[in-house]
Amino acid sequence: MTVTEKIGQMCQVNRDSGNLLQAVKAGRVGSVVNEVDVDKINHLQRLAVEESRLGIPLLTGRDVIHGFKTIFPIPLGQAASWNPSVVSEGARIAALEAAGAGINWTFAPMIDISRDPRWGRIAETLGEDPYLCKTLAVAMLDGFQGDDLAKPGAIAACAKHFAAYGASESGRDYNTVSVPEIELRNVYLPPFKAIADAGVATFMSSFSELNGIPATASEFLLTQVLRTEWQFNGLLVSDWESIPQLSIHGLTSSDKEAAAEAFNAGIDMEMASSAYAGHLETLLREGKISEADIDAKVRHILRLKFQLGLFENAYTDTADFPAVANAQHLDAARHAAVQSCVLLKNDNRLLPLAPDQANTIAVIGPLADDAQEQMGTWVFDGDSQYCQTPLQAIRKLCANTSITFSKALDYSRSKSRDGFDDALRIAHAADIVILFMGEEAILSGEAHCRANIDLPGIQQELIHEIAALGKPLVLVIMAGRPLTIGSIIDQVDAVLYAWHPGTMGGPAIADLLFGVEVPSGKLPVTFPKLVGQVPIYYAQKNTGKPAGPDTYVHIDDIAVNAPQTSFGMSSMHLDAGFAPLFPFGFGLSYTEFAYENIRTNSNQVTMGSTIQIQAEITNIGTFTAEEVVQLYIRDVVASVTRPTRELKGYKKVTLEPGQSKTVRFDIHTDELAFHNRNMELSAEPGLFHAWIGSDSTADLKTEFTLSD
Ligand code: NOJ
């Protein structure tokens, strides 16, 4: 290969770029991004394979994030399923549909830990917790890549955004990230390490800076951690134009310098921009980069093309693939949405409703019948023609009930009261009211951050007015993030949090509301009462003055002209307390589960061995249901402070009424390891607490000691 041809492999070019066809023929393109027309992709591959000098096929990249044509719940919703097989199946179907369009590389999974619901991209994440994220990330990887990338229907996955993008200051996208190395290694990196170990084909660098160095130029992240420590030998791509952006960050003063920085930090392929195409040859001549490094990068790229089997066959024959959005795919999407919805409130067991319980049900709200919005963010290829909305599904399920409908608001942000009268009229005439509120898809996702995370527009006003009618009131929320719903939650009887549930969100929600299915989703992220509590997450440190019910003083309980006093003096907000609205791991069912008899097989575990921690779970209600049994541990005293709780295991089990199961977690002491103040990964001897229960506040507790 000539140097020009090698550099060509390192360039990923957007489908709209001028002269794309000539550039492919000339061997100046290694990958095309965003082309989804199979005929055009086959044409591009033909130019690459048959008309370029070396005949090297193309990587064809696309954001296939939570489905291609069949849209699954947003990743944050999928994480609420706490069900790796659901996540894996969604990715497998997404890969199959995308591969049928000629795509061989997706930029997913996005495995940034995020503890800030203001950040629009929290929708794309798998939540706040490293353990939940890494287990689901590996499941998603398995769905995309399968066991052999060369098999039809497998596509290369991409772990993004490396690293710590989810910690963007104030939840503002692309913003500065300052994360101490110890927190980086204990919280933000573990999902990336797990997916690298599991064989992810590619990584993408983050747009953001980390501790003063933009990730795309971070030799520490991209070479020291990723290549040297983790021995990752796959392909590392920049984010969209993140190389020239190094100059906007203020790290470099030209595209040429930016290309040198990114190259020497470790980026193999440049996405969308052309700093590599324009400057690498000159940089090589000037001795600022080495040809050995070029070769290493090209090797990463070519190896992936070999692994994908592109040298044997670069073309896609749609006849080899099942139809998109076929019945089986839609059923998997429905199941995923069922598993993702979280029941947050159900006073007086209002839910499930019986399909013939009421003469009239009023369905109200801007998201009850909006096929586009229920798909959620980042669905370039999602097709709303396949969507079934909640209104359609409720009408189908309750054929003998009169279903009245009012949108009330044209869209979630609307400030027009024009539709209120109609909504109040049908609510007044109904026996039961089901509200569909939340956020439109466009309010979350990249660059779509919010400083106020209440229900947008005047939805809260509408809820107040409908609640005043005194009808049984169910609120279904579709949103790309946790919303602060503290001010309206007392006004409704039941709340089902559906995230953006995707193509089959309608039937999934209807099946849950009417008891065809039983909710089993659990929050993958903490729900704050007020945005001022953010960041709030369950794995917080204890501090020297932890808050508790005994120390909490409410702002309204402080005397007027109060003298300086020491009451309280604990880590809380006077106006919000110290607890969230809903904790991580929380989610109700139509049944109830009793947890008892937590125990370990020994009160001691020695380094390098495994301890068994188990408890009995009994379904004490009347519905067969699934429960996510969760194990949390605390390392009580360590050489660096450790979180008050950390998720270390979970299992989703099905229990019939009256049935008990023993759920056992086998915890190897490696699972108790953390990075210490010298950044060494090790477990430390001492006392551990363990809890098993249905959310992160579980109180069924045992303890054990780890010894050398
Ligand atoms: C920018 C986003 O940050 C990244 O996640 C995405 O994969 C690329 N654009 C390509 O669309």
CSV table of C-alpha atoms in Angstrom, one decimal, residues 293-568:
chain,number,residue,atom,x,y,z
A,293,ASP,CA,2.1,4.1,13.7
A,294,ILE,CA,0.3,4.5,10.4
A,295,ASP,CA,0.8,0.8,9.7
A,296,ALA,CA,-0.5,-0.1,13.2
A,297,LYS,CA,-3.7,1.9,12.6
A,298,VAL,CA,-4.3,0.6,9.2
A,299,ARG,CA,-3.8,-2.9,10.6
A,300,HIS,CA,-6.7,-2.3,13.1
A,301,ILE,CA,-8.9,-1.1,10.2
A,302,LEU,CA,-8.1,-3.9,7.8
A,303,ARG,CA,-8.4,-6.6,10.5
A,304,LEU,CA,-12.0,-5.6,11.1
A,305,LYS,CA,-12.7,-5.8,7.4
A,306,PHE,CA,-11.3,-9.3,7.4
A,307,GLN,CA,-13.3,-10.2,10.5
A,308,LEU,CA,-16.5,-9.0,8.9
A,309,GLY,CA,-15.8,-11.2,5.9
A,310,LEU,CA,-15.8,-8.2,3.5
A,311,PHE,CA,-12.9,-9.5,1.5
A,312,GLU,CA,-14.9,-12.6,0.7
A,313,ASN,CA,-18.1,-10.7,0.0
A,314,ALA,CA,-18.7,-7.0,0.4
A,315,TYR,CA,-22.1,-7.0,-1.2
A,316,THR,CA,-25.5,-7.2,0.4
A,317,ASP,CA,-28.4,-9.1,-1.1
A,318,THR,CA,-31.6,-8.1,0.6
A,319,ALA,CA,-33.1,-11.4,-0.4
A,320,ASP,CA,-30.8,-13.0,2.3
A,321,PHE,CA,-32.6,-11.0,5.0
A,322,PRO,CA,-36.0,-11.2,6.5
A,323,ALA,CA,-38.4,-8.3,6.0
A,324,VAL,CA,-37.9,-5.4,8.4
A,325,ALA,CA,-40.5,-4.8,11.0
A,326,ASN,CA,-41.8,-8.4,10.5
A,327,ALA,CA,-44.2,-9.9,13.0
A,328,GLN,CA,-41.4,-11.5,15.0
A,329,HIS,CA,-39.4,-8.3,15.2
A,330,LEU,CA,-42.5,-6.4,16.3
A,331,ASP,CA,-43.2,-8.9,18.9
A,332,ALA,CA,-39.7,-8.7,20.3
A,333,ALA,CA,-40.1,-4.9,20.4
A,334,ARG,CA,-43.4,-5.2,22.2
A,335,HIS,CA,-41.8,-7.6,24.8
A,336,ALA,CA,-38.9,-5.2,25.3
A,337,ALA,CA,-41.2,-2.3,25.9
A,338,VAL,CA,-43.2,-4.4,28.4
A,339,GLN,CA,-40.0,-5.2,30.2
A,340,SER,CA,-38.9,-1.6,30.2
A,341,CYS,CA,-41.9,0.2,31.7
A,342,VAL,CA,-41.6,1.0,35.4
A,343,LEU,CA,-44.6,1.2,37.6
A,344,LEU,CA,-43.8,4.0,40.0
A,345,LYS,CA,-47.1,4.4,41.8
A,346,ASN,CA,-50.3,2.4,42.1
A,347,ASP,CA,-52.5,3.7,44.9
A,348,ASN,CA,-55.4,1.4,46.0
A,349,ARG,CA,-54.3,-1.0,43.3
A,350,LEU,CA,-56.0,1.0,40.6
A,351,LEU,CA,-53.9,-0.9,38.1
A,352,PRO,CA,-54.4,-3.2,36.4
A,353,LEU,CA,-57.6,-2.0,34.9
A,354,ALA,CA,-60.1,-4.6,33.7
A,355,PRO,CA,-60.8,-4.1,29.9
A,356,ASP,CA,-64.5,-4.0,30.7
A,357,GLN,CA,-64.3,-2.3,34.1
A,358,ALA,CA,-65.5,1.0,32.8
A,359,ASN,CA,-68.2,2.2,30.5
A,360,THR,CA,-66.0,5.1,29.4
A,361,ILE,CA,-62.3,5.6,29.5
A,362,ALA,CA,-60.9,9.0,28.6
A,363,VAL,CA,-57.5,8.9,27.0
A,364,ILE,CA,-55.9,12.3,27.2
A,365,GLY,CA,-52.6,13.8,26.2
A,366,PRO,CA,-50.2,14.8,23.5
A,367,LEU,CA,-48.3,11.4,23.6
A,368,ALA,CA,-51.3,9.1,23.5
A,369,ASP,CA,-51.4,8.8,19.7
A,370,ASP,CA,-48.2,10.1,18.3
A,371,ALA,CA,-46.3,7.4,16.5
A,372,GLN,CA,-43.2,9.5,15.8
A,373,GLU,CA,-42.7,10.7,19.3
A,374,GLN,CA,-43.0,7.3,21.0
A,375,MET,CA,-39.9,6.1,19.1
A,376,GLY,CA,-37.6,8.5,21.0
A,377,THR,CA,-34.3,10.0,20.2
A,378,TRP,CA,-31.7,8.9,17.7
A,379,VAL,CA,-33.9,7.0,15.3
A,380,PHE,CA,-32.7,8.2,11.9
A,381,ASP,CA,-34.1,5.1,10.2
A,382,GLY,CA,-37.1,4.4,12.4
A,383,ASP,CA,-40.3,4.4,10.5
A,384,SER,CA,-43.4,5.6,12.2
A,385,GLN,CA,-45.6,3.6,9.8
A,386,TYR,CA,-44.8,0.5,11.8
A,387,CYS,CA,-45.7,2.1,15.1
A,388,GLN,CA,-48.8,1.2,17.2
A,389,THR,CA,-49.8,3.9,19.6
A,390,PRO,CA,-51.3,3.5,23.0
A,391,LEU,CA,-54.6,4.9,21.8
A,392,GLN,CA,-54.8,2.4,19.0
A,393,ALA,CA,-53.9,-0.4,21.3
A,394,ILE,CA,-56.3,0.5,24.1
A,395,ARG,CA,-59.1,0.8,21.5
A,396,LYS,CA,-58.3,-2.7,20.3
A,397,LEU,CA,-58.0,-4.2,23.8
A,398,CYS,CA,-61.1,-2.6,25.2
A,399,ALA,CA,-63.4,-3.2,22.3
A,400,ASN,CA,-66.5,-3.1,24.5
A,401,THR,CA,-65.6,0.1,26.3
A,402,SER,CA,-66.2,3.6,25.0
A,403,ILE,CA,-62.8,5.2,24.6
A,404,THR,CA,-62.8,8.9,24.2
A,405,PHE,CA,-59.7,10.8,23.3
A,406,SER,CA,-58.5,14.4,23.5
A,407,LYS,CA,-54.9,15.4,22.7
A,408,ALA,CA,-55.4,18.4,25.0
A,409,LEU,CA,-52.1,19.8,23.9
A,410,ASP,CA,-50.7,19.7,20.4
A,411,TYR,CA,-47.3,18.7,21.7
A,412,SER,CA,-45.6,18.3,25.0
A,413,ARG,CA,-44.2,21.9,25.1
A,414,SER,CA,-47.3,23.6,24.0
A,415,LYS,CA,-48.5,26.5,26.1
A,416,SER,CA,-51.9,26.8,24.5
A,417,ARG,CA,-54.9,26.0,26.7
A,418,ASP,CA,-57.1,25.7,23.7
A,419,GLY,CA,-57.6,22.0,24.1
A,420,PHE,CA,-58.2,22.0,27.9
A,421,ASP,CA,-61.9,22.4,27.7
A,422,ASP,CA,-62.3,19.4,25.5
A,423,ALA,CA,-60.0,17.3,27.7
A,424,LEU,CA,-61.8,18.3,30.8
A,425,ARG,CA,-65.2,17.6,29.2
A,426,ILE,CA,-64.2,14.0,28.3
A,427,ALA,CA,-62.5,13.5,31.6
A,428,HIS,CA,-65.6,14.6,33.4
A,429,ALA,CA,-67.8,12.2,31.4
A,430,ALA,CA,-65.4,9.2,31.9
A,431,ASP,CA,-65.2,6.6,34.6
A,432,ILE,CA,-61.4,6.4,34.4
A,433,VAL,CA,-58.9,8.8,32.9
A,434,ILE,CA,-55.5,7.8,31.4
A,435,LEU,CA,-53.1,10.6,30.7
A,436,PHE,CA,-50.2,10.3,28.3
A,437,MET,CA,-47.7,13.0,29.1
A,438,GLY,CA,-44.0,13.5,29.0
A,439,GLU,CA,-41.5,14.8,26.6
A,440,GLU,CA,-41.3,14.7,22.8
A,441,ALA,CA,-38.5,12.7,21.4
A,442,ILE,CA,-36.6,15.8,20.3
A,443,LEU,CA,-36.2,17.0,23.9
A,444,SER,CA,-33.6,14.4,24.7
A,445,GLY,CA,-30.6,13.0,22.8
A,446,GLU,CA,-27.5,14.8,21.6
A,447,ALA,CA,-27.4,18.5,22.4
A,448,HIS,CA,-30.9,18.4,23.8
A,449,CYS,CA,-30.2,19.1,27.4
A,450,ARG,CA,-32.6,20.7,29.8
A,451,ALA,CA,-32.0,22.8,32.9
A,452,ASN,CA,-35.6,22.3,34.1
A,453,ILE,CA,-36.6,18.7,33.9
A,454,ASP,CA,-40.3,19.1,34.9
A,455,LEU,CA,-43.0,18.0,32.5
A,456,PRO,CA,-42.6,20.7,29.8
A,457,GLY,CA,-45.1,23.3,28.8
A,458,ILE,CA,-48.4,23.4,30.7
A,459,GLN,CA,-48.8,19.7,31.2
A,460,GLN,CA,-48.7,20.1,35.0
A,461,GLU,CA,-51.5,22.6,34.9
A,462,LEU,CA,-53.6,20.2,32.9
A,463,ILE,CA,-52.9,17.4,35.4
A,464,HIS,CA,-54.0,19.7,38.3
A,465,GLU,CA,-57.2,20.6,36.5
A,466,ILE,CA,-58.1,17.0,35.5
A,467,ALA,CA,-57.2,15.7,39.0
A,468,ALA,CA,-59.6,18.2,40.5
A,469,LEU,CA,-62.5,16.2,38.8
A,470,GLY,CA,-61.7,13.4,41.2
A,471,LYS,CA,-61.7,10.6,38.7
A,472,PRO,CA,-59.4,7.6,39.0
A,473,LEU,CA,-56.4,8.9,37.3
A,474,VAL,CA,-53.5,7.0,35.6
A,475,LEU,CA,-50.5,8.9,34.3
A,476,VAL,CA,-48.3,7.3,31.7
A,477,ILE,CA,-45.1,9.2,31.1
A,478,MET,CA,-43.0,8.9,28.0
A,479,ALA,CA,-39.7,10.6,28.3
A,480,GLY,CA,-36.0,10.4,27.5
A,481,ARG,CA,-34.9,11.0,31.0
A,482,PRO,CA,-36.1,11.0,34.6
A,483,LEU,CA,-38.4,14.0,34.9
A,484,THR,CA,-39.1,15.8,38.2
A,485,ILE,CA,-42.7,14.8,38.8
A,486,GLY,CA,-42.7,15.5,42.6
A,487,SER,CA,-45.2,18.3,42.2
A,488,ILE,CA,-47.9,16.2,40.4
A,489,ILE,CA,-47.4,12.7,41.7
A,490,ASP,CA,-49.8,13.2,44.6
A,491,GLN,CA,-52.5,14.1,42.2
A,492,VAL,CA,-52.6,10.9,40.3
A,493,ASP,CA,-53.4,7.4,41.5
A,494,ALA,CA,-51.0,5.5,39.3
A,495,VAL,CA,-47.8,6.3,37.3
A,496,LEU,CA,-46.3,4.1,34.6
A,497,TYR,CA,-43.0,5.4,33.3
A,498,ALA,CA,-42.7,4.2,29.7
A,499,TRP,CA,-39.5,6.1,28.6
A,500,HIS,CA,-39.8,6.3,24.8
A,501,PRO,CA,-41.0,2.8,24.3
A,502,GLY,CA,-40.4,2.4,20.5
A,503,THR,CA,-42.5,1.0,17.7
A,504,MET,CA,-44.6,-1.3,19.8
A,505,GLY,CA,-44.9,1.0,22.8
A,506,GLY,CA,-48.7,1.2,22.4
A,507,PRO,CA,-49.6,-2.5,22.7
A,508,ALA,CA,-46.9,-2.9,25.5
A,509,ILE,CA,-48.4,0.0,27.6
A,510,ALA,CA,-52.0,-1.2,26.9
A,511,ASP,CA,-51.1,-4.8,28.0
A,512,LEU,CA,-49.6,-3.4,31.2
A,513,LEU,CA,-52.4,-1.1,32.0
A,514,PHE,CA,-55.0,-3.8,31.5
A,515,GLY,CA,-53.2,-6.7,33.2
A,516,VAL,CA,-52.3,-8.8,30.2
A,517,GLU,CA,-48.7,-8.2,31.4
A,518,VAL,CA,-47.4,-7.4,34.8
A,519,PRO,CA,-44.8,-4.6,35.2
A,520,SER,CA,-41.3,-5.7,36.0
A,521,GLY,CA,-39.1,-2.8,35.0
A,522,LYS,CA,-36.8,-1.2,37.6
A,523,LEU,CA,-35.2,2.3,37.5
A,524,PRO,CA,-31.7,2.2,36.0
A,525,VAL,CA,-31.2,5.7,37.3
A,526,THR,CA,-32.3,7.7,40.4
A,527,PHE,CA,-35.2,10.0,40.1
A,528,PRO,CA,-34.6,13.3,41.9
A,529,LYS,CA,-37.4,15.3,43.6
A,530,LEU,CA,-35.9,18.5,42.4
A,531,VAL,CA,-33.3,19.3,39.7
A,532,GLY,CA,-31.2,20.9,42.4
A,533,GLN,CA,-30.4,17.5,43.9
A,534,VAL,CA,-28.6,16.5,40.7
A,535,PRO,CA,-26.2,14.7,40.6
A,536,ILE,CA,-28.0,12.3,42.9
A,537,TYR,CA,-27.3,8.6,42.6
A,538,TYR,CA,-27.6,5.6,45.0
A,539,ALA,CA,-23.9,4.8,45.2
A,540,GLN,CA,-23.0,8.0,47.0
A,541,LYS,CA,-20.3,8.2,49.6
A,542,ASN,CA,-21.2,8.3,53.3
A,543,THR,CA,-19.5,11.7,53.9
A,544,GLY,CA,-18.4,12.6,57.5
A,545,LYS,CA,-21.9,13.8,58.2
A,546,PRO,CA,-24.4,11.5,56.5
A,547,ALA,CA,-28.0,12.6,56.5
A,548,GLY,CA,-30.8,10.5,58.0
A,549,PRO,CA,-34.4,11.0,59.2
A,550,ASP,CA,-33.1,12.2,62.6
A,551,THR,CA,-30.9,14.9,61.2
A,552,TYR,CA,-33.2,16.3,58.5
A,553,VAL,CA,-34.6,19.7,59.1
A,554,HIS,CA,-37.1,21.0,56.6
A,555,ILE,CA,-36.8,24.6,55.5
A,556,ASP,CA,-40.3,25.4,56.8
A,557,ASP,CA,-39.5,24.1,60.2
A,558,ILE,CA,-36.7,26.6,60.8
A,559,ALA,CA,-37.8,29.4,63.2
A,560,VAL,CA,-37.9,32.9,62.0
A,561,ASN,CA,-34.8,34.8,63.0
A,562,ALA,CA,-33.3,31.5,63.9
A,563,PRO,CA,-30.0,32.0,65.6
A,564,GLN,CA,-26.9,30.2,64.3
A,565,THR,CA,-27.5,26.6,65.3
A,566,SER,CA,-26.1,23.2,64.7
A,567,PHE,CA,-29.2,21.2,64.3
A,568,GLY,CA,-29.1,19.2,61.1
